[in-house]
PDB file of C-alpha atoms in Angstrom:
ATOM      1  CA  MET A 298       1.243   5.409  -0.667  1.00  0.00           C
ATOM      2  CA  PRO A 299       3.032   2.787  -2.871  1.00  0.00           C
ATOM      3  CA  SER A 300       1.602  -0.913  -2.702  1.00  0.00           C
ATOM      4  CA  ARG A 301       4.317  -3.459  -3.221  1.00  0.00           C
ATOM      5  CA  GLN A 302       1.848  -6.083  -2.864  1.00  0.00           C
ATOM      6  CA  SER A 303      -0.283  -4.955  -5.904  1.00  0.00           C
ATOM      7  CA  VAL A 304       2.756  -5.523  -7.955  1.00  0.00           C
ATOM      8  CA  VAL A 305       3.636  -8.827  -6.364  1.00  0.00           C
ATOM      9  CA  GLN A 306       0.288 -10.135  -6.981  1.00  0.00           C
ATOM     10  CA  LEU A 307       0.688  -9.727 -10.776  1.00  0.00           C
ATOM     11  CA  ARG A 308       2.836 -13.001 -10.566  1.00  0.00           C
ATOM     12  CA  GLY A 309      -0.293 -14.860  -9.749  1.00  0.00           C
ATOM     13  CA  ALA A 310      -1.962 -13.343 -12.670  1.00  0.00           C
ATOM     14  CA  ALA A 311       0.534 -14.135 -15.264  1.00  0.00           C
ATOM     15  CA  PRO A 312       1.167 -13.682 -18.245  1.00  0.00           C
ATOM     16  CA  VAL A 313       0.483  -9.949 -17.728  1.00  0.00           C
ATOM     17  CA  VAL A 314       1.038  -7.300 -20.705  1.00  0.00           C
ATOM     18  CA  LEU A 315       2.159  -4.037 -19.244  1.00  0.00           C
ATOM     19  CA  PRO A 316       1.780  -1.142 -21.761  1.00  0.00           C
ATOM     20  CA  SER A 317       4.756   1.298 -21.941  1.00  0.00           C
ATOM     21  CA  LEU A 318       3.279   4.859 -21.732  1.00  0.00           C
ATOM     22  CA  LEU A 319       6.409   5.982 -23.587  1.00  0.00           C
ATOM     23  CA  LEU A 320       4.455   5.492 -26.826  1.00  0.00           C
ATOM     24  CA  CYS A 321       1.126   6.948 -25.428  1.00  0.00           C
ATOM     25  CA  ASP A 322      -0.503  10.313 -26.562  1.00  0.00           C
ATOM     26  CA  PHE A 323       0.840  12.728 -24.026  1.00  0.00           C
ATOM     27  CA  GLY A 324      -1.491  15.521 -25.420  1.00  0.00           C
ATOM     28  CA  ASN A 325      -4.489  12.925 -24.473  1.00  0.00           C
ATOM     29  CA  LEU A 326      -2.980  11.291 -21.595  1.00  0.00           C
ATOM     30  CA  GLU A 327      -6.298  10.773 -19.590  1.00  0.00           C
ATOM     31  CA  ARG A 328      -7.956   9.415 -22.702  1.00  0.00           C
ATOM     32  CA  ASP A 329      -5.183   6.840 -23.408  1.00  0.00           C
ATOM     33  CA  VAL A 330      -5.304   5.651 -19.648  1.00  0.00           C
ATOM     34  CA  ARG A 331      -9.064   5.209 -19.858  1.00  0.00           C
ATOM     35  CA  ARG A 332      -8.814   3.217 -23.079  1.00  0.00           C
ATOM     36  CA  LEU A 333      -6.155   1.159 -21.466  1.00  0.00           C
ATOM     37  CA  GLU A 334      -8.309   0.413 -18.336  1.00  0.00           C
ATOM     38  CA  ASP A 335     -11.160  -0.270 -20.692  1.00  0.00           C
ATOM     39  CA  ALA A 336      -8.927  -2.845 -22.474  1.00  0.00           C
ATOM     40  CA  GLY A 337      -8.531  -4.621 -19.262  1.00  0.00           C
ATOM     41  CA  VAL A 338      -4.873  -4.159 -18.609  1.00  0.00           C
ATOM     42  CA  ARG A 339      -3.685  -4.845 -15.060  1.00  0.00           C
ATOM     43  CA  GLY A 340      -0.803  -2.414 -14.747  1.00  0.00           C
ATOM     44  CA  LEU A 341       0.942   0.395 -16.247  1.00  0.00           C
ATOM     45  CA  HIS A 342       4.717   0.702 -17.216  1.00  0.00           C
ATOM     46  CA  LEU A 343       6.484   3.834 -17.014  1.00  0.00           C
ATOM     47  CA  ASP A 344       9.802   4.563 -18.441  1.00  0.00           C
ATOM     48  CA  VAL A 345      11.862   7.253 -16.787  1.00  0.00           C
ATOM     49  CA  MET A 346      14.918   8.404 -18.549  1.00  0.00           C
ATOM     50  CA  ASP A 347      17.453  11.148 -17.631  1.00  0.00           C
ATOM     51  CA  GLY A 348      19.410  11.810 -20.895  1.00  0.00           C
ATOM     52  CA  HIS A 349      22.614  10.842 -18.807  1.00  0.00           C
ATOM     53  CA  PHE A 350      22.309   6.965 -18.123  1.00  0.00           C
ATOM     54  CA  VAL A 351      20.630   6.636 -21.425  1.00  0.00           C
ATOM     55  CA  PRO A 352      20.775   8.876 -24.534  1.00  0.00           C
ATOM     56  CA  ASN A 353      17.245  10.010 -24.189  1.00  0.00           C
ATOM     57  CA  LEU A 354      15.076  12.171 -21.981  1.00  0.00           C
ATOM     58  CA  THR A 355      11.382  11.486 -21.056  1.00  0.00           C
ATOM     59  CA  TYR A 356       9.510  12.307 -17.949  1.00  0.00           C
ATOM     60  CA  GLY A 357       9.846  12.343 -14.130  1.00  0.00           C
ATOM     61  CA  MET A 358       8.074  12.681 -10.989  1.00  0.00           C
ATOM     62  CA  PRO A 359       5.385  15.188 -12.064  1.00  0.00           C
ATOM     63  CA  LEU A 360       4.219  12.962 -14.961  1.00  0.00           C
ATOM     64  CA  VAL A 361       4.178   9.804 -12.544  1.00  0.00           C
ATOM     65  CA  GLU A 362       2.113  11.948 -10.120  1.00  0.00           C
ATOM     66  CA  ALA A 363      -0.472  12.917 -12.776  1.00  0.00           C
ATOM     67  CA  ILE A 364      -0.861   9.286 -13.907  1.00  0.00           C
ATOM     68  CA  ARG A 365      -1.498   8.230 -10.199  1.00  0.00           C
ATOM     69  CA  LYS A 366      -4.216  10.667 -10.062  1.00  0.00           C
ATOM     70  CA  LEU A 367      -5.785   9.207 -13.242  1.00  0.00           C
ATOM     71  CA  THR A 368      -5.934   5.523 -12.287  1.00  0.00           C
ATOM     72  CA  ASP A 369      -5.774   3.025  -9.549  1.00  0.00           C
ATOM     73  CA  LEU A 370      -3.673   0.606 -11.569  1.00  0.00           C
ATOM     74  CA  PRO A 371      -0.365  -0.540 -10.287  1.00  0.00           C
ATOM     75  CA  LEU A 372       2.416   1.722 -11.654  1.00  0.00           C
ATOM     76  CA  ASP A 373       5.492  -0.301 -12.767  1.00  0.00           C
ATOM     77  CA  VAL A 374       8.119   2.671 -12.857  1.00  0.00           C
ATOM     78  CA  HIS A 375      11.452   1.857 -14.631  1.00  0.00           C
ATOM     79  CA  LEU A 376      14.257   4.024 -13.689  1.00  0.00           C
ATOM     80  CA  MET A 377      16.809   4.480 -16.369  1.00  0.00           C
ATOM     81  CA  ILE A 378      18.656   6.980 -14.471  1.00  0.00           C
ATOM     82  CA  SER A 379      22.090   7.689 -12.898  1.00  0.00           C
ATOM     83  CA  GLU A 380      22.015   7.606  -9.132  1.00  0.00           C
ATOM     84  CA  PRO A 381      18.722   6.200  -8.551  1.00  0.00           C
ATOM     85  CA  ALA A 382      19.170   6.075  -4.861  1.00  0.00           C
ATOM     86  CA  ARG A 383      18.851  10.007  -5.002  1.00  0.00           C
ATOM     87  CA  TYR A 384      15.287   9.690  -6.363  1.00  0.00           C
ATOM     88  CA  ALA A 385      13.658   6.615  -5.048  1.00  0.00           C
ATOM     89  CA  ALA A 386      11.809   8.328  -2.351  1.00  0.00           C
ATOM     90  CA  GLN A 387      10.307  11.066  -4.735  1.00  0.00           C
ATOM     91  CA  PHE A 388       9.132   8.431  -7.063  1.00  0.00           C
ATOM     92  CA  CYS A 389       7.551   6.545  -4.378  1.00  0.00           C
ATOM     93  CA  ASP A 390       5.674   9.613  -3.195  1.00  0.00           C
ATOM     94  CA  ALA A 391       4.727  10.523  -6.862  1.00  0.00           C
ATOM     95  CA  GLY A 392       2.735   7.090  -6.770  1.00  0.00           C
ATOM     96  CA  ALA A 393       5.072   4.315  -8.034  1.00  0.00           C
ATOM     97  CA  ASP A 394       4.058   0.982  -6.789  1.00  0.00           C
ATOM     98  CA  SER A 395       7.407  -0.640  -8.129  1.00  0.00           C
ATOM     99  CA  LEU A 396      10.631   0.765  -8.833  1.00  0.00           C
ATOM    100  CA  THR A 397      13.099  -0.976 -10.995  1.00  0.00           C
ATOM    101  CA  ILE A 398      16.726   0.283 -11.319  1.00  0.00           C
ATOM    102  CA  HIS A 399      19.492  -0.802 -13.455  1.00  0.00           C
ATOM    103  CA  ILE A 400      22.678  -2.658 -12.260  1.00  0.00           C
ATOM    104  CA  GLU A 401      24.630  -0.669 -14.660  1.00  0.00           C
ATOM    105  CA  ALA A 402      23.707   2.538 -12.847  1.00  0.00           C
ATOM    106  CA  ALA A 403      24.152   0.839  -9.245  1.00  0.00           C
ATOM    107  CA  PRO A 404      26.771  -1.749  -9.316  1.00  0.00           C
ATOM    108  CA  ASN A 405      25.990  -2.416  -5.711  1.00  0.00           C
ATOM    109  CA  PRO A 406      22.187  -2.272  -5.769  1.00  0.00           C
ATOM    110  CA  ALA A 407      21.457  -4.143  -2.414  1.00  0.00           C
ATOM    111  CA  PRO A 408      21.132  -0.797  -0.442  1.00  0.00           C
ATOM    112  CA  ILE A 409      18.731   0.755  -2.843  1.00  0.00           C
ATOM    113  CA  LEU A 410      16.607  -2.504  -3.481  1.00  0.00           C
ATOM    114  CA  GLN A 411      16.225  -2.501   0.291  1.00  0.00           C
ATOM    115  CA  GLN A 412      15.452   1.218   0.409  1.00  0.00           C
ATOM    116  CA  ILE A 413      12.716   0.691  -2.280  1.00  0.00           C
ATOM    117  CA  GLN A 414      11.040  -2.028  -0.174  1.00  0.00           C
ATOM    118  CA  ASP A 415      11.215   0.092   2.875  1.00  0.00           C
ATOM    119  CA  LEU A 416       9.370   2.830   1.244  1.00  0.00           C
ATOM    120  CA  GLY A 417       6.771   0.237   0.615  1.00  0.00           C
ATOM    121  CA  ALA A 418       7.113  -0.461  -3.156  1.00  0.00           C
ATOM    122  CA  ALA A 419       8.246  -3.514  -5.193  1.00  0.00           C
ATOM    123  CA  ALA A 420      11.938  -3.491  -5.811  1.00  0.00           C
ATOM    124  CA  GLY A 421      13.153  -4.451  -9.213  1.00  0.00           C
ATOM    125  CA  LEU A 422      16.563  -4.926 -10.837  1.00  0.00           C
ATOM    126  CA  ALA A 423      17.157  -4.590 -14.660  1.00  0.00           C
ATOM    127  CA  PHE A 424      20.099  -5.351 -16.847  1.00  0.00           C
ATOM    128  CA  ASN A 425      20.899  -4.656 -20.478  1.00  0.00           C
ATOM    129  CA  PRO A 426      21.591  -7.037 -23.169  1.00  0.00           C
ATOM    130  CA  ASP A 427      25.327  -6.848 -22.928  1.00  0.00           C
ATOM    131  CA  THR A 428      25.499  -7.304 -19.361  1.00  0.00           C
ATOM    132  CA  PRO A 429      25.895 -11.042 -18.149  1.00  0.00           C
ATOM    133  CA  VAL A 430      23.214 -12.557 -16.035  1.00  0.00           C
ATOM    134  CA  GLU A 431      25.971 -13.501 -13.528  1.00  0.00           C
ATOM    135  CA  ALA A 432      26.146  -9.913 -12.525  1.00  0.00           C
ATOM    136  CA  ILE A 433      22.795  -9.582 -11.166  1.00  0.00           C
ATOM    137  CA  GLU A 434      22.528 -13.089  -9.567  1.00  0.00           C
ATOM    138  CA  PRO A 435      23.829 -12.226  -6.091  1.00  0.00           C
ATOM    139  CA  TYR A 436      21.156  -9.701  -5.688  1.00  0.00           C
ATOM    140  CA  LEU A 437      18.119 -11.957  -6.780  1.00  0.00           C
ATOM    141  CA  PRO A 438      16.902 -12.617  -3.133  1.00  0.00           C
ATOM    142  CA  LEU A 439      16.477  -8.963  -2.758  1.00  0.00           C
ATOM    143  CA  CYS A 440      14.273  -8.471  -5.955  1.00  0.00           C
ATOM    144  CA  ASP A 441      10.459  -8.811  -6.387  1.00  0.00           C
ATOM    145  CA  ILE A 442      11.021  -8.062 -10.183  1.00  0.00           C
ATOM    146  CA  VAL A 443      14.006  -9.055 -12.386  1.00  0.00           C
ATOM    147  CA  LEU A 444      13.648  -6.968 -15.688  1.00  0.00           C
ATOM    148  CA  VAL A 445      15.528  -8.618 -18.738  1.00  0.00           C
ATOM    149  CA  MET A 446      16.070  -6.078 -21.326  1.00  0.00           C
ATOM    150  CA  SER A 447      16.004  -7.295 -25.044  1.00  0.00           C
ATOM    151  CA  VAL A 448      17.191  -3.903 -26.158  1.00  0.00           C
ATOM    152  CA  MET A 449      19.515  -1.213 -25.174  1.00  0.00           C
ATOM    153  CA  PRO A 450      17.448   1.139 -23.186  1.00  0.00           C
ATOM    154  CA  GLY A 451      16.784   4.588 -24.288  1.00  0.00           C
ATOM    155  CA  PHE A 452      14.350   4.532 -27.129  1.00  0.00           C
ATOM    156  CA  GLY A 453      11.046   2.731 -28.023  1.00  0.00           C
ATOM    157  CA  GLY A 454      10.425   0.768 -31.056  1.00  0.00           C
ATOM    158  CA  GLN A 455      13.684  -1.338 -31.367  1.00  0.00           C
ATOM    159  CA  ALA A 456      13.953  -4.800 -32.688  1.00  0.00           C
ATOM    160  CA  PHE A 457      13.859  -7.659 -30.179  1.00  0.00           C
ATOM    161  CA  ASN A 458      17.443  -9.295 -29.285  1.00  0.00           C
ATOM    162  CA  ALA A 459      16.936 -12.930 -28.795  1.00  0.00           C
ATOM    163  CA  VAL A 460      19.675 -12.971 -26.059  1.00  0.00           C
ATOM    164  CA  ALA A 461      16.931 -12.145 -23.748  1.00  0.00           C
ATOM    165  CA  ILE A 462      15.436 -15.738 -24.254  1.00  0.00           C
ATOM    166  CA  GLU A 463      18.463 -17.519 -22.635  1.00  0.00           C
ATOM    167  CA  LYS A 464      18.619 -15.164 -19.757  1.00  0.00           C
ATOM    168  CA  LEU A 465      14.839 -15.606 -18.980  1.00  0.00           C
ATOM    169  CA  LYS A 466      15.550 -19.542 -19.155  1.00  0.00           C
ATOM    170  CA  TYR A 467      18.332 -19.259 -16.688  1.00  0.00           C
ATOM    171  CA  LEU A 468      16.589 -16.899 -14.267  1.00  0.00           C
ATOM    172  CA  SER A 469      13.220 -18.796 -14.304  1.00  0.00           C
ATOM    173  CA  ASP A 470      14.939 -21.552 -12.481  1.00  0.00           C
ATOM    174  CA  ARG A 471      16.516 -19.242  -9.750  1.00  0.00           C
ATOM    175  CA  ILE A 472      13.733 -17.057  -8.578  1.00  0.00           C
ATOM    176  CA  GLY A 473      11.077 -17.811  -6.164  1.00  0.00           C
ATOM    177  CA  PRO A 474       7.415 -18.029  -6.467  1.00  0.00           C
ATOM    178  CA  GLU A 475       6.515 -14.420  -5.436  1.00  0.00           C
ATOM    179  CA  GLN A 476       9.259 -12.995  -7.873  1.00  0.00           C
ATOM    180  CA  SER A 477       8.260 -12.036 -11.179  1.00  0.00           C
ATOM    181  CA  LEU A 478      10.536 -12.088 -14.499  1.00  0.00           C
ATOM    182  CA  GLU A 479       9.713  -9.133 -16.699  1.00  0.00           C
ATOM    183  CA  VAL A 480      10.998  -8.546 -20.278  1.00  0.00           C
ATOM    184  CA  ASP A 481      11.191  -5.280 -21.986  1.00  0.00           C
ATOM    185  CA  GLY A 482      12.052  -4.579 -25.558  1.00  0.00           C
ATOM    186  CA  GLY A 483      10.311  -5.220 -28.937  1.00  0.00           C
ATOM    187  CA  ILE A 484       7.703  -7.471 -27.344  1.00  0.00           C
ATOM    188  CA  ALA A 485       4.940  -7.935 -30.257  1.00  0.00           C
ATOM    189  CA  MET A 486       2.971 -10.927 -31.372  1.00  0.00           C
ATOM    190  CA  SER A 487       5.921 -12.383 -33.205  1.00  0.00           C
ATOM    191  CA  THR A 488       8.094 -12.398 -29.706  1.00  0.00           C
ATOM    192  CA  ILE A 489       5.709 -12.708 -26.614  1.00  0.00           C
ATOM    193  CA  ALA A 490       5.151 -16.454 -27.111  1.00  0.00           C
ATOM    194  CA  SER A 491       9.155 -17.282 -26.950  1.00  0.00           C
ATOM    195  CA  CYS A 492       9.240 -15.031 -23.905  1.00  0.00           C
ATOM    196  CA  ALA A 493       6.600 -16.873 -22.161  1.00  0.00           C
ATOM    197  CA  GLU A 494       7.863 -20.287 -22.891  1.00  0.00           C
ATOM    198  CA  ALA A 495      11.320 -18.974 -21.398  1.00  0.00           C
ATOM    199  CA  GLY A 496       9.680 -17.988 -18.034  1.00  0.00           C
ATOM    200  CA  ALA A 497       8.626 -14.334 -18.393  1.00  0.00           C
ATOM    201  CA  HIS A 498       5.453 -13.243 -16.514  1.00  0.00           C
ATOM    202  CA  LEU A 499       5.210  -9.528 -17.094  1.00  0.00           C
ATOM    203  CA  PHE A 500       5.578  -8.211 -20.854  1.00  0.00           C
ATOM    204  CA  VAL A 501       6.356  -4.390 -21.353  1.00  0.00           C
ATOM    205  CA  VAL A 502       4.607  -3.462 -24.686  1.00  0.00           C
ATOM    206  CA  GLY A 503       4.824  -0.294 -26.576  1.00  0.00           C
ATOM    207  CA  SER A 504       4.105   0.119 -30.271  1.00  0.00           C
ATOM    208  CA  ALA A 505       2.299  -3.414 -30.381  1.00  0.00           C
ATOM    209  CA  ILE A 506      -0.453  -1.641 -28.509  1.00  0.00           C
ATOM    210  CA  PHE A 507      -0.240   1.936 -29.064  1.00  0.00           C
ATOM    211  CA  GLY A 508       0.421   1.505 -32.990  1.00  0.00           C
ATOM    212  CA  THR A 509      -2.852  -0.316 -33.346  1.00  0.00           C
ATOM    213  CA  PRO A 510      -6.437   1.047 -33.582  1.00  0.00           C
ATOM    214  CA  ASP A 511      -7.992  -1.055 -30.988  1.00  0.00           C
ATOM    215  CA  TYR A 512      -6.068  -1.333 -27.687  1.00  0.00           C
ATOM    216  CA  ALA A 513      -8.402  -3.943 -26.178  1.00  0.00           C
ATOM    217  CA  VAL A 514      -8.027  -6.453 -29.155  1.00  0.00           C
ATOM    218  CA  SER A 515      -4.287  -5.972 -29.259  1.00  0.00           C
ATOM    219  CA  VAL A 516      -3.983  -6.525 -25.406  1.00  0.00           C
ATOM    220  CA  SER A 517      -6.334  -9.647 -25.663  1.00  0.00           C
ATOM    221  CA  GLN A 518      -4.354 -11.310 -28.489  1.00  0.00           C
ATOM    222  CA  LEU A 519      -0.942 -10.618 -26.877  1.00  0.00           C
ATOM    223  CA  GLU A 520      -2.054 -12.215 -23.668  1.00  0.00           C
ATOM    224  CA  GLU A 521      -3.758 -15.024 -25.269  1.00  0.00           C
ATOM    225  CA  ARG A 522      -0.535 -15.822 -27.354  1.00  0.00           C
ATOM    226  CA  ALA A 523       1.488 -15.676 -24.076  1.00  0.00           C
ATOM    227  CA  ARG A 524      -0.980 -17.694 -22.087  1.00  0.00           C
ATOM    228  CA  THR A 525      -0.941 -20.390 -24.502  1.00  0.00           C
ATOM    229  CA  ALA A 526       2.850 -20.488 -24.516  1.00  0.00           C
ATOM    230  CA  PHE A 527       2.881 -20.097 -20.697  1.00  0.00           C
ATOM    231  CA  THR A 528       0.181 -22.979 -20.103  1.00  0.00           C
ATOM    232  CA  THR A 529       2.215 -25.288 -22.441  1.00  0.00           C
ATOM    233  CA  THR A 530       5.374 -25.097 -20.283  1.00  0.00           C
ATOM    234  CA  GLY A 531       3.573 -25.273 -17.205  1.00  0.00           C
ATOM    235  CA  ARG A 532       5.490 -22.286 -15.567  1.00  0.00           C
TER     236      ARG A 532
END
């Protein structure tokens, strides 16, 4: 069963680095999951793309289910798909602890966010760099997670777009103590501190972990840089 609380509790552990498995070695999936567990990560981020909502195709329920069997870590599943309401129950059944949908795919996300929570998972709402923050503001009370994209979704390895900083600052004054601000896209040693200063709690990281030889060192350095900035601002 999905555990909404396991994701909500990550807010209290912030700042939290969530490795994006989009860049892991799928030929050695169990090995990479074990390396991440040994590195002390507190959750995993899974990017689901359908080749329709975004111009890329990744994986679906079977891989989420396979990862669920490998670990007890919270699974933060990011649905970059059209018609997310059709698949919410299946992803929860597969083991997702949180499901984040895009407002661009669901202009009226309220029923889907409620559906996700009714299924026992944390509900997240994401929006792209060119979508104004005002588009999601009416739905903030329904969210456990608000995901600010600093790149257009579809491919890993893109450069960070600083438009995310102002959005994080704006949202940090408008969410409650059990809601988390998440940022995804181009998060690395050079960008994580500014995101933490702006109010982010959860940081989705791909190549800055998987492109390095030692996951534990990379995760520790990223979280330390974010923690220093996070502590300085008192957020």
